[in-house]
PDB file of C-alpha atoms in Angstrom:
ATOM      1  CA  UNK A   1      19.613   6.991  -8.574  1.00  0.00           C
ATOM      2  CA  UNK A   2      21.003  11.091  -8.613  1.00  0.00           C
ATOM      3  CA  UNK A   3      21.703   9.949 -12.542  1.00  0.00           C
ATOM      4  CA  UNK A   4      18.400   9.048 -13.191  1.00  0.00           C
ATOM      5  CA  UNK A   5      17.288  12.397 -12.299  1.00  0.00           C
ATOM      6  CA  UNK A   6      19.366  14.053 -14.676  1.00  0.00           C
ATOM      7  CA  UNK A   7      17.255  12.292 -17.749  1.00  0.00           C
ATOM      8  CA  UNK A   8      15.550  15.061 -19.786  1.00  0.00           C
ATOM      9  CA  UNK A   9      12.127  12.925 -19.624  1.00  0.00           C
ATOM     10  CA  UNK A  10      12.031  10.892 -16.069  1.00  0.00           C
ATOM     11  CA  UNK A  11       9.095  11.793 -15.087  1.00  0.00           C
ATOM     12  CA  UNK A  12       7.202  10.694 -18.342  1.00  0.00           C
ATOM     13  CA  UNK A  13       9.971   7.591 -19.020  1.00  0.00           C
ATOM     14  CA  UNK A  14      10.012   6.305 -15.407  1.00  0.00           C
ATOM     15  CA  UNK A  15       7.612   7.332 -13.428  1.00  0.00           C
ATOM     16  CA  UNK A  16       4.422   7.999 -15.569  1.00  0.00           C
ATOM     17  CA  UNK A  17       4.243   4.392 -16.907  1.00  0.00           C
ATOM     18  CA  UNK A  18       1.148   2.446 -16.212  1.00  0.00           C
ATOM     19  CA  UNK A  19       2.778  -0.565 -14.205  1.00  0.00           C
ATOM     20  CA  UNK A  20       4.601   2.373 -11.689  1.00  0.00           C
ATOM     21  CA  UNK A  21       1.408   4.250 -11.457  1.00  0.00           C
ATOM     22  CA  UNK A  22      -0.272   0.699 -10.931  1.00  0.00           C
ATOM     23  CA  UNK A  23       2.172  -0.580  -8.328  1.00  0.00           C
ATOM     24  CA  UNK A  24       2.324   2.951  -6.551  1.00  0.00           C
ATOM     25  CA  UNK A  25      -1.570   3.018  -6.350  1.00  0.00           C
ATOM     26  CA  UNK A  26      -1.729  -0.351  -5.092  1.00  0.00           C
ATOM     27  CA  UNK A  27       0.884   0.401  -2.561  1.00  0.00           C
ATOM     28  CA  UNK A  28      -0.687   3.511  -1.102  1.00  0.00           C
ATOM     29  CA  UNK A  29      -4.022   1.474  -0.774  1.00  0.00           C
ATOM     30  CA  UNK A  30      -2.272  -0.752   1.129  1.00  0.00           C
ATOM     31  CA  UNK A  31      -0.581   1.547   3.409  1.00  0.00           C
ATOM     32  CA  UNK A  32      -3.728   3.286   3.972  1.00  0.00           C
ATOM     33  CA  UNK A  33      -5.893   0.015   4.007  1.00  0.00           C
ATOM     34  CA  UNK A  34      -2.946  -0.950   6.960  1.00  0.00           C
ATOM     35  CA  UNK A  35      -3.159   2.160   9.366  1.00  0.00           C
ATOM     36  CA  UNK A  36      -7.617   1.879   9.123  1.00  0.00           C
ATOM     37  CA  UNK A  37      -7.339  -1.960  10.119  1.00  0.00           C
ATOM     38  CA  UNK A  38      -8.464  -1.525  13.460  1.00  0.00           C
ATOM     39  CA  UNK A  39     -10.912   1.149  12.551  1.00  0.00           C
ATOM     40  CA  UNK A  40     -12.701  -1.164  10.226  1.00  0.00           C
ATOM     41  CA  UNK A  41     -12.747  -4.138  12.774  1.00  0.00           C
ATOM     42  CA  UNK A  42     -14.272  -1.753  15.119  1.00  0.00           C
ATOM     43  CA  UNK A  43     -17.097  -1.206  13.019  1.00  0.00           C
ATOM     44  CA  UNK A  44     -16.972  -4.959  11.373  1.00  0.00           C
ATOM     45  CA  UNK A  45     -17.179  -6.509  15.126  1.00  0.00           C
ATOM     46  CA  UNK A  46     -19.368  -3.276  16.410  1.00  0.00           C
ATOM     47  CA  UNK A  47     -17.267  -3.342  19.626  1.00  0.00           C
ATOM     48  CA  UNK A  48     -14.770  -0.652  21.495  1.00  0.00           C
ATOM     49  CA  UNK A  49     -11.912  -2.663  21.984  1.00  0.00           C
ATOM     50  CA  UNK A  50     -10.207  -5.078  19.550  1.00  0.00           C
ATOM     51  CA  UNK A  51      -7.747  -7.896  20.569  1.00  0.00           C
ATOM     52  CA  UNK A  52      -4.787  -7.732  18.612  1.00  0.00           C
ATOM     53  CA  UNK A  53      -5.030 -11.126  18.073  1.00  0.00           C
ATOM     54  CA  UNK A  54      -8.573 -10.871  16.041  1.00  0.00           C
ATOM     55  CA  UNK A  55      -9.430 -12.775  12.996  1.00  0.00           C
ATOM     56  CA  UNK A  56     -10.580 -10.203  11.321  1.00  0.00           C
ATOM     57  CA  UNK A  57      -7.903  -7.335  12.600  1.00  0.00           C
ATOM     58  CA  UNK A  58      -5.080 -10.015  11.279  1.00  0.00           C
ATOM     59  CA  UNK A  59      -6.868 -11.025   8.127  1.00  0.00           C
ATOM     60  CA  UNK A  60      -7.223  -7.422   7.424  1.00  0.00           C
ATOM     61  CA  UNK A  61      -3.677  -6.532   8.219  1.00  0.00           C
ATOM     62  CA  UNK A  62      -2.517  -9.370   5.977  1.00  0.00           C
ATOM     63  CA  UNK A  63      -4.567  -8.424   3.054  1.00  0.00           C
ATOM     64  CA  UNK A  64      -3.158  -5.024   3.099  1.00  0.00           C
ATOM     65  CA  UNK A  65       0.431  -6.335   3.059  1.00  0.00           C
ATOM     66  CA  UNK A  66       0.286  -8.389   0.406  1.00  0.00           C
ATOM     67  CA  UNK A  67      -1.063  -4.857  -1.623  1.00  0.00           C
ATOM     68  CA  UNK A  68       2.271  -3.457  -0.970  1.00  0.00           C
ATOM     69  CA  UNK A  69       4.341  -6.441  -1.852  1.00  0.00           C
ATOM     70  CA  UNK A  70       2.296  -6.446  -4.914  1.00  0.00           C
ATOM     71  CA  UNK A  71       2.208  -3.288  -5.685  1.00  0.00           C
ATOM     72  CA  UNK A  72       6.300  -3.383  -4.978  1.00  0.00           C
ATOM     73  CA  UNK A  73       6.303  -6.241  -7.485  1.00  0.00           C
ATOM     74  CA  UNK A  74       4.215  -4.456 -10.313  1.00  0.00           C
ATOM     75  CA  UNK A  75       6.613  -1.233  -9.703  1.00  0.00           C
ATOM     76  CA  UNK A  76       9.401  -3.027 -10.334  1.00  0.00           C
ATOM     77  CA  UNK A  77       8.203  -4.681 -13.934  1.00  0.00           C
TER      78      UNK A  77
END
């Protein structure tokens, strides 16, 4: 990895391309998507406390990890 940071042009070579920028966006939605999942069934339910064990908190939770998987897998191509 330490030699790929002695290329003249990594960011614009490695980084910069459109499936990394892709696959990082994606994954950053997901994180953030991840930590506001029981924010958003709070507000989805309109109740105080939420089970852990929720539809909607697990369904949530679920949707935002396969958004960093994929977003791993587009990074990757």
């Amino acid at each position: 990895m330490f030699g790929l940071l002695l290329v003249n042009d990594f960011y614009n070579d490695y980084l910069l391309t459109p499936p990394r920028i892709a696959g990082l966006t994606l994954i950053i939605i997901g994180v953030a998507l991840a930590f506001l999942a029981k924010k958003l069934t709070r507000v989805a339910k309109k109740q105080s406390h939420v089970d852990l064990s929720d539809k909607t908190y697990v369904g949530i939770l679920t949707f935002a990890l396969v958004m960093i998987l994929a977003g791993m897998i587009a990074a990757i191509l």
